[in-house]
Tab-separated table of C-alpha atoms in Angstrom:
chain	number	residue	atom	x	y	z
A	1	UNK	CA	66.986	-91.055	-69.438
A	2	UNK	CA	68.468	-90.265	-66.064
A	3	UNK	CA	67.872	-86.549	-66.687
A	4	UNK	CA	64.168	-87.128	-67.392
A	5	UNK	CA	63.807	-89.101	-64.149
A	6	UNK	CA	65.416	-86.284	-62.108
A	7	UNK	CA	63.078	-83.727	-63.635
A	8	UNK	CA	60.043	-85.847	-62.846
A	9	UNK	CA	61.170	-86.394	-59.259
A	10	UNK	CA	61.786	-82.641	-58.809
A	11	UNK	CA	58.334	-81.784	-60.144
A	12	UNK	CA	56.738	-84.365	-57.885
A	13	UNK	CA	58.550	-83.076	-54.804
A	14	UNK	CA	57.629	-79.499	-55.661
A	15	UNK	CA	54.006	-80.483	-56.067
A	16	UNK	CA	54.008	-82.273	-52.695
A	17	UNK	CA	55.611	-79.279	-50.924
A	18	UNK	CA	53.102	-76.881	-52.480
A	19	UNK	CA	50.241	-79.175	-51.496
A	20	UNK	CA	51.527	-79.337	-47.913
A	21	UNK	CA	51.709	-75.536	-47.668
A	22	UNK	CA	48.166	-75.181	-48.983
A	23	UNK	CA	46.868	-77.729	-46.472
A	24	UNK	CA	48.704	-76.025	-43.572
A	25	UNK	CA	47.270	-72.600	-44.499
A	26	UNK	CA	43.749	-73.967	-44.853
A	27	UNK	CA	43.447	-75.232	-41.229
A	28	UNK	CA	42.560	-71.781	-39.730
A	29	UNK	CA	40.609	-70.526	-42.736
A	30	UNK	CA	36.803	-70.024	-42.494
A	31	UNK	CA	34.435	-68.806	-45.189
A	32	UNK	CA	32.902	-65.364	-44.760
A	33	UNK	CA	29.327	-66.628	-44.966
A	34	UNK	CA	29.750	-69.615	-42.669
A	35	UNK	CA	26.497	-71.198	-41.388
A	36	UNK	CA	25.355	-70.204	-37.934
A	37	UNK	CA	25.534	-73.820	-36.793
A	38	UNK	CA	29.266	-73.886	-37.529
A	39	UNK	CA	29.719	-70.571	-35.666
A	40	UNK	CA	27.723	-71.812	-32.726
A	41	UNK	CA	29.579	-75.137	-32.621
A	42	UNK	CA	32.932	-73.377	-32.719
A	43	UNK	CA	31.863	-71.019	-29.911
A	44	UNK	CA	30.534	-73.970	-27.905
A	45	UNK	CA	33.797	-75.839	-28.270
A	46	UNK	CA	35.706	-72.698	-27.237
A	47	UNK	CA	33.452	-72.316	-24.192
A	48	UNK	CA	34.115	-75.921	-23.246
A	49	UNK	CA	37.855	-75.364	-23.498
A	50	UNK	CA	37.914	-72.002	-21.705
A	51	UNK	CA	35.082	-71.324	-19.231
A	52	UNK	CA	36.007	-67.637	-18.982
A	53	UNK	CA	34.542	-66.987	-22.423
A	54	UNK	CA	31.026	-67.588	-21.110
A	55	UNK	CA	31.557	-65.128	-18.284
A	56	UNK	CA	33.018	-62.569	-20.630
A	57	UNK	CA	30.104	-62.787	-23.047
A	58	UNK	CA	27.261	-62.927	-20.535
A	59	UNK	CA	28.783	-60.762	-17.781
A	60	UNK	CA	27.772	-57.277	-19.082
A	61	UNK	CA	24.160	-58.389	-19.587
A	62	UNK	CA	23.927	-59.477	-15.979
A	63	UNK	CA	25.373	-56.125	-14.806
A	64	UNK	CA	22.865	-54.149	-16.897
A	65	UNK	CA	19.970	-56.089	-15.408
A	66	UNK	CA	21.241	-55.573	-11.874
A	67	UNK	CA	21.791	-51.801	-12.255
A	68	UNK	CA	19.807	-50.007	-9.493
A	69	UNK	CA	17.172	-47.441	-10.368
A	70	UNK	CA	17.596	-43.805	-9.400
A	71	UNK	CA	15.594	-42.901	-6.350
A	72	UNK	CA	13.269	-39.923	-6.544
A	73	UNK	CA	13.857	-36.931	-4.291
A	74	UNK	CA	12.077	-37.262	-0.983
A	75	UNK	CA	8.864	-35.269	-0.866
A	76	UNK	CA	7.636	-33.328	2.126
A	77	UNK	CA	4.862	-34.967	4.103
A	78	UNK	CA	3.963	-31.926	6.166
A	79	UNK	CA	0.453	-31.829	7.643
A	80	UNK	CA	-1.398	-29.318	9.808
A	81	UNK	CA	-4.986	-28.825	10.888
A	82	UNK	CA	-5.116	-25.426	9.143
A	83	UNK	CA	-3.397	-26.554	5.944
A	84	UNK	CA	-5.666	-25.692	3.016
A	85	UNK	CA	-3.500	-26.485	-0.002
A	86	UNK	CA	0.007	-27.122	-1.261
A	87	UNK	CA	0.678	-25.253	-4.493
A	88	UNK	CA	3.080	-26.921	-6.935
A	89	UNK	CA	4.340	-25.422	-10.189
A	90	UNK	CA	7.839	-24.028	-9.692
A	91	UNK	CA	10.875	-26.070	-10.735
A	92	UNK	CA	13.270	-24.145	-8.495
A	93	UNK	CA	13.421	-22.874	-4.928
A	94	UNK	CA	10.825	-20.238	-4.052
A	95	UNK	CA	12.351	-16.941	-2.965
A	96	UNK	CA	9.367	-14.743	-2.041
A	97	UNK	CA	5.567	-14.577	-1.675
A	98	UNK	CA	3.043	-11.763	-1.636
A	99	UNK	CA	-0.753	-11.476	-1.459
A	100	UNK	CA	-2.561	-8.800	-3.444
A	101	UNK	CA	-4.256	-6.052	-1.441
A	102	UNK	CA	-7.724	-7.303	-2.457
A	103	UNK	CA	-6.855	-10.823	-1.261
A	104	UNK	CA	-7.676	-12.431	-4.608
A	105	UNK	CA	-4.193	-13.406	-5.733
A	106	UNK	CA	-0.942	-14.797	-4.390
A	107	UNK	CA	2.337	-14.129	-6.211
A	108	UNK	CA	5.336	-16.434	-5.857
A	109	UNK	CA	8.765	-16.001	-7.435
A	110	UNK	CA	11.486	-18.588	-7.809
A	111	UNK	CA	15.034	-19.037	-9.026
A	112	UNK	CA	13.554	-20.897	-12.034
A	113	UNK	CA	13.141	-17.415	-13.609
A	114	UNK	CA	9.379	-17.288	-13.273
A	115	UNK	CA	6.726	-15.508	-11.224
A	116	UNK	CA	3.494	-17.439	-10.629
A	117	UNK	CA	0.124	-15.798	-9.932
A	118	UNK	CA	-2.340	-18.000	-8.023
A	119	UNK	CA	-6.041	-17.406	-7.408
A	120	UNK	CA	-6.906	-17.682	-3.716
A	121	UNK	CA	-10.411	-18.956	-4.537
A	122	UNK	CA	-8.796	-22.168	-5.815
A	123	UNK	CA	-6.953	-22.928	-2.579
A	124	UNK	CA	-9.676	-25.292	-1.370
A	125	UNK	CA	-10.115	-26.924	-4.768
A	126	UNK	CA	-8.410	-30.113	-5.932
A	127	UNK	CA	-6.481	-28.452	-8.775
A	128	UNK	CA	-4.491	-25.249	-8.394
A	129	UNK	CA	-3.850	-23.416	-11.646
A	130	UNK	CA	-1.389	-20.563	-11.960
A	131	UNK	CA	-0.363	-17.977	-14.543
A	132	UNK	CA	3.308	-17.647	-15.371
A	133	UNK	CA	5.346	-14.517	-15.988
A	134	UNK	CA	8.882	-15.101	-17.265
A	135	UNK	CA	11.764	-13.064	-15.858
A	136	UNK	CA	14.129	-12.702	-18.791
A	137	UNK	CA	17.913	-13.038	-18.269
A	138	UNK	CA	17.587	-13.075	-14.470
A	139	UNK	CA	15.435	-14.344	-11.627
A	140	UNK	CA	13.436	-12.558	-8.952
A	141	UNK	CA	14.331	-12.573	-5.270
A	142	UNK	CA	11.350	-10.471	-4.121
A	143	UNK	CA	7.883	-9.741	-5.481
A	144	UNK	CA	5.251	-7.179	-4.409
A	145	UNK	CA	1.785	-6.397	-5.771
A	146	UNK	CA	0.746	-2.840	-6.531
A	147	UNK	CA	-2.084	-1.442	-4.360
A	148	UNK	CA	-4.601	-1.771	-7.211
A	149	UNK	CA	-3.499	-5.388	-7.942
A	150	UNK	CA	-2.951	-4.519	-11.602
A	151	UNK	CA	0.831	-4.766	-11.538
A	152	UNK	CA	3.679	-6.193	-9.512
A	153	UNK	CA	7.339	-5.394	-9.070
A	154	UNK	CA	10.259	-7.791	-8.739
A	155	UNK	CA	13.792	-7.432	-7.463
A	156	UNK	CA	16.342	-8.935	-9.868
A	157	UNK	CA	19.002	-11.150	-8.309
A	158	UNK	CA	21.867	-10.319	-10.652
A	159	UNK	CA	20.830	-6.820	-11.636
A	160	UNK	CA	20.132	-5.695	-8.033
A	161	UNK	CA	17.358	-3.478	-9.307
A	162	UNK	CA	13.587	-3.313	-9.867
A	163	UNK	CA	11.542	-4.580	-12.815
A	164	UNK	CA	7.863	-3.670	-13.176
A	165	UNK	CA	5.285	-6.042	-14.699
A	166	UNK	CA	1.832	-4.911	-15.797
A	167	UNK	CA	-1.105	-7.321	-15.591
A	168	UNK	CA	-3.708	-7.093	-18.358
A	169	UNK	CA	-6.925	-9.034	-17.869
A	170	UNK	CA	-8.182	-11.034	-20.844
A	171	UNK	CA	-11.753	-11.852	-21.834
A	172	UNK	CA	-11.453	-15.393	-20.463
A	173	UNK	CA	-10.479	-14.043	-17.035
A	174	UNK	CA	-6.766	-14.852	-17.265
A	175	UNK	CA	-3.939	-12.312	-17.365
A	176	UNK	CA	-1.155	-11.423	-19.731
A	177	UNK	CA	2.053	-9.965	-18.350
A	178	UNK	CA	4.282	-7.341	-19.915
A	179	UNK	CA	7.510	-6.045	-18.429
A	180	UNK	CA	8.319	-2.341	-18.509
A	181	UNK	CA	10.648	-1.324	-21.374
A	182	UNK	CA	13.451	-0.499	-18.937
A	183	UNK	CA	14.404	-1.623	-15.438
A	184	UNK	CA	15.056	0.846	-12.658
A	185	UNK	CA	18.655	2.159	-12.705
A	186	UNK	CA	21.073	0.262	-10.479
A	187	UNK	CA	21.870	2.317	-7.380
A	188	UNK	CA	22.516	-0.305	-4.709
A	189	UNK	CA	26.089	-1.523	-4.225
A	190	UNK	CA	25.093	-4.386	-1.907
A	191	UNK	CA	22.448	-7.151	-2.211
A	192	UNK	CA	18.846	-5.962	-1.834
A	193	UNK	CA	17.197	-7.482	1.255
A	194	UNK	CA	13.632	-6.208	0.791
A	195	UNK	CA	11.349	-4.099	-1.371
A	196	UNK	CA	7.942	-2.524	-0.776
A	197	UNK	CA	5.209	-0.396	-2.349
A	198	UNK	CA	3.304	2.195	-0.353
A	199	UNK	CA	-0.413	1.483	-0.024
A	200	UNK	CA	-0.993	4.999	-1.369
A	201	UNK	CA	0.891	4.044	-4.533
A	202	UNK	CA	3.109	7.112	-4.246
A	203	UNK	CA	6.524	5.502	-3.788
A	204	UNK	CA	8.576	2.290	-3.865
A	205	UNK	CA	11.172	1.347	-1.253
A	206	UNK	CA	14.302	-0.785	-1.729
A	207	UNK	CA	16.776	-1.639	1.045
A	208	UNK	CA	20.186	-3.279	0.742
A	209	UNK	CA	22.362	-5.117	3.237
A	210	UNK	CA	24.710	-2.168	3.735
A	211	UNK	CA	23.120	0.987	5.193
A	212	UNK	CA	21.208	2.317	2.184
A	213	UNK	CA	17.474	2.648	1.615
A	214	UNK	CA	16.217	4.210	-1.609
A	215	UNK	CA	12.790	5.776	-2.065
A	216	UNK	CA	11.651	5.777	-5.710
A	217	UNK	CA	8.739	7.182	-7.626
A	218	UNK	CA	6.752	4.843	-9.862
A	219	UNK	CA	8.770	5.821	-12.939
A	220	UNK	CA	12.115	4.773	-11.478
A	221	UNK	CA	13.422	8.152	-10.338
A	222	UNK	CA	15.118	8.317	-6.923
A	223	UNK	CA	13.237	10.568	-4.515
A	224	UNK	CA	15.542	10.110	-1.536
A	225	UNK	CA	18.488	8.068	-0.279
A	226	UNK	CA	18.384	7.181	3.430
A	227	UNK	CA	21.558	6.257	5.288
A	228	UNK	CA	20.432	4.234	8.308
A	229	UNK	CA	23.818	4.411	10.112
A	230	UNK	CA	23.196	0.960	11.589
A	231	UNK	CA	26.440	-0.705	10.424
A	232	UNK	CA	24.295	-2.961	8.260
A	233	UNK	CA	20.591	-3.404	7.518
A	234	UNK	CA	18.944	-6.635	8.654
A	235	UNK	CA	15.417	-5.731	7.520
A	236	UNK	CA	13.396	-2.786	6.190
A	237	UNK	CA	9.732	-2.330	5.314
A	238	UNK	CA	6.983	0.129	4.393
A	239	UNK	CA	4.153	0.532	6.879
A	240	UNK	CA	0.661	-0.649	5.808
A	241	UNK	CA	-0.616	2.937	5.907
A	242	UNK	CA	2.009	3.956	3.357
A	243	UNK	CA	3.435	6.810	5.424
A	244	UNK	CA	6.476	5.277	7.096
A	245	UNK	CA	9.651	3.422	6.206
A	246	UNK	CA	11.482	1.563	8.986
A	247	UNK	CA	14.724	-0.361	9.286
A	248	UNK	CA	16.678	-2.413	11.821
A	249	UNK	CA	20.177	-3.804	11.857
A	250	UNK	CA	23.303	-4.142	13.935
A	251	UNK	CA	22.270	-1.483	16.465
A	252	UNK	CA	19.706	-2.310	19.230
A	253	UNK	CA	16.988	-0.006	17.881
A	254	UNK	CA	14.497	0.363	15.032
A	255	UNK	CA	14.513	3.624	13.100
A	256	UNK	CA	11.339	4.975	11.488
A	257	UNK	CA	11.052	7.725	8.859
A	258	UNK	CA	8.017	9.445	7.350
A	259	UNK	CA	7.897	9.926	3.578
A	260	UNK	CA	6.202	13.327	3.243
A	261	UNK	CA	4.139	14.584	0.323
A	262	UNK	CA	2.406	17.909	-0.230
A	263	UNK	CA	-1.363	18.288	-0.487
A	264	UNK	CA	-1.017	18.269	-4.251
A	265	UNK	CA	0.760	14.891	-4.088
A	266	UNK	CA	4.301	16.092	-4.760
A	267	UNK	CA	7.196	14.597	-2.803
A	268	UNK	CA	8.713	16.956	-0.256
A	269	UNK	CA	11.108	15.093	2.079
A	270	UNK	CA	11.895	12.034	4.164
A	271	UNK	CA	11.757	13.106	7.822
A	272	UNK	CA	12.939	11.164	10.889
A	273	UNK	CA	9.835	10.148	12.846
A	274	UNK	CA	10.890	8.132	15.923
A	275	UNK	CA	13.099	5.290	17.185
A	276	UNK	CA	12.185	2.139	19.072
A	277	UNK	CA	14.811	1.816	21.815
A	278	UNK	CA	14.895	-0.823	24.511
A	279	UNK	CA	16.719	-3.910	23.238
A	280	UNK	CA	20.227	-4.678	24.461
A	281	UNK	CA	21.432	-6.258	21.187
A	282	UNK	CA	20.864	-5.900	17.475
A	283	UNK	CA	17.286	-6.145	16.197
A	284	UNK	CA	16.752	-8.969	13.702
A	285	UNK	CA	13.288	-8.072	12.461
A	286	UNK	CA	10.088	-6.129	13.114
A	287	UNK	CA	6.505	-5.893	11.901
A	288	UNK	CA	3.739	-3.299	11.726
A	289	UNK	CA	0.173	-4.078	12.711
A	290	UNK	CA	-2.426	-3.688	9.949
A	291	UNK	CA	-3.414	-0.207	11.150
A	292	UNK	CA	0.260	0.833	11.672
A	293	UNK	CA	-0.472	1.758	15.297
A	294	UNK	CA	1.506	-1.093	16.832
A	295	UNK	CA	4.871	-2.654	16.126
A	296	UNK	CA	6.591	-5.853	17.218
A	297	UNK	CA	10.360	-6.307	17.329
A	298	UNK	CA	12.598	-9.318	17.912
A	299	UNK	CA	16.240	-9.034	18.939
A	300	UNK	CA	19.376	-11.113	19.356
A	301	UNK	CA	19.084	-10.424	23.088
A	302	UNK	CA	16.441	-13.189	23.135
A	303	UNK	CA	13.354	-10.997	23.630
A	304	UNK	CA	10.276	-9.827	21.747
A	305	UNK	CA	8.880	-6.335	22.379
A	306	UNK	CA	5.485	-4.857	21.487
A	307	UNK	CA	5.196	-1.118	21.011
A	308	UNK	CA	2.461	1.501	20.915
A	309	UNK	CA	3.500	3.713	17.988
A	310	UNK	CA	0.288	5.746	17.775
A	311	UNK	CA	1.973	8.876	19.100
A	312	UNK	CA	2.367	12.488	18.051
A	313	UNK	CA	6.040	12.194	17.234
A	314	UNK	CA	6.127	15.768	15.913
A	315	UNK	CA	5.427	16.837	19.491
A	316	UNK	CA	8.511	14.872	20.643
A	317	UNK	CA	6.452	12.029	22.079
A	318	UNK	CA	8.105	8.620	21.950
A	319	UNK	CA	6.542	5.189	21.454
A	320	UNK	CA	5.831	3.090	24.539
A	321	UNK	CA	6.911	-0.506	25.038
A	322	UNK	CA	4.007	-2.205	26.792
A	323	UNK	CA	5.029	-5.856	26.566
A	324	UNK	CA	8.227	-7.863	26.875
A	325	UNK	CA	8.439	-11.572	26.049
A	326	UNK	CA	11.515	-13.713	26.566
A	327	UNK	CA	12.186	-16.096	23.701
A	328	UNK	CA	14.100	-18.874	25.425
A	329	UNK	CA	13.324	-21.558	22.854
A	330	UNK	CA	15.437	-19.924	20.156
A	331	UNK	CA	19.162	-19.323	20.129
A	332	UNK	CA	20.697	-16.043	18.989
A	333	UNK	CA	21.643	-17.635	15.668
A	334	UNK	CA	18.057	-18.804	15.110
A	335	UNK	CA	16.710	-15.378	15.975
A	336	UNK	CA	19.120	-13.793	13.523
A	337	UNK	CA	17.883	-16.131	10.785
A	338	UNK	CA	14.308	-14.820	11.209
A	339	UNK	CA	14.574	-12.000	8.705
A	340	UNK	CA	10.940	-11.098	8.985
A	341	UNK	CA	8.409	-11.047	11.806
A	342	UNK	CA	4.809	-11.141	10.584
A	343	UNK	CA	1.863	-10.066	12.682
A	344	UNK	CA	0.056	-13.422	12.566
A	345	UNK	CA	-3.147	-14.460	14.341
A	346	UNK	CA	-2.824	-17.464	16.655
A	347	UNK	CA	-2.307	-20.366	16.184
A	348	UNK	CA	0.744	-19.786	14.002
A	349	UNK	CA	2.116	-22.396	11.663
A	350	UNK	CA	5.323	-24.264	12.524
A	351	UNK	CA	8.402	-22.663	10.951
A	352	UNK	CA	10.979	-25.422	11.372
A	353	UNK	CA	11.037	-26.075	7.616
A	354	UNK	CA	10.055	-22.607	6.422
A	355	UNK	CA	12.446	-21.072	3.897
A	356	UNK	CA	10.463	-17.912	3.046
A	357	UNK	CA	8.658	-15.762	5.656
A	358	UNK	CA	4.887	-15.913	5.834
A	359	UNK	CA	2.681	-13.478	3.959
A	360	UNK	CA	-0.743	-12.589	5.296
A	361	UNK	CA	-3.879	-12.011	3.238
A	362	UNK	CA	-6.788	-9.834	4.264
A	363	UNK	CA	-9.070	-12.793	3.563
A	364	UNK	CA	-7.890	-14.815	6.569
A	365	UNK	CA	-5.221	-16.902	4.903
A	366	UNK	CA	-1.461	-16.939	4.839
A	367	UNK	CA	1.213	-18.791	2.912
A	368	UNK	CA	4.700	-20.024	3.647
A	369	UNK	CA	7.310	-21.499	1.327
A	370	UNK	CA	8.896	-24.909	1.905
A	371	UNK	CA	11.518	-25.107	-0.855
A	372	UNK	CA	9.541	-25.711	-4.072
A	373	UNK	CA	6.057	-25.954	-2.542
A	374	UNK	CA	3.649	-23.448	-1.028
A	375	UNK	CA	1.704	-24.733	1.960
A	376	UNK	CA	-1.286	-22.446	2.436
A	377	UNK	CA	-3.236	-22.097	5.680
A	378	UNK	CA	-6.803	-20.915	6.080
A	379	UNK	CA	-7.551	-19.050	9.306
A	380	UNK	CA	-11.091	-19.787	10.445
């Protein structure tokens, strides 16, 4: 009898202990599919106990709402009484401009690997459409139209050479562009500072920042290599008449050569024509007049000079300097930054924000680059 009582008491105690363990484990247990009201009530109670929970849950939302918007890049607000249009299409900085010889088109190249061709008749219109030529695997630093306005050449930034593009007119009046199968061979060992095509269409000129100028035929063969002996070249150009090539640099003079051809049109030689001497410091830039009979030079000595170059240089006659202008408003560093001096009618456009030198059209207009835009002036 006593044994049966002990067994019953043991079973009862075991049952009570097991029940206590089950009750203790069930305090923190919650069903998986608990009602939202229970979840919300539990969260509300927890918020009441610890106020930091509310801040932790709602804090990120407040920060996302207060996040500032990105500001757009500031646009130029340049105005001028002669401003005809501002041409926008490039996505990169514009590196060079050039008008066609017939005045109908303006070419612009950019580091976005494109060349844009604009129609000058649209300058006064509200919309300015352009045709795009892609520069594969490189970008152009210079662009020049051919004399017949049916092609243009570009200088490649990484290749340091010339690529020719042909322009084919379509039935709808637009153009298609096709690059030549091969670029010109690389001959320059320093960056190219300028290129040019003779108005006669007989040769192409490229000049680099060392002392080399190359004269090419239209097929990419080198006709002549000119060593300017000026320590370094600051600028070089082909005259509008297509006869001369000139350069300036570290020395205080401008050197001019004549590219000679026979009566049958064959290349013969590059002969030294004359020098423009008179500055007391290095010449930064120069420009020919449209008829190639006058030249203007600007030097680090703070002066401009105008020259009569219509001389019989083969008879040992030298050009005459008939005007001297002191440029006191510009420092030597600012003069040196003017890589190109254009023969512009007055009034000239302000150049405080100009990043690419002006190019003049025969139809009384000229264009200048201001980073990614092309302000265009109409000369009345």
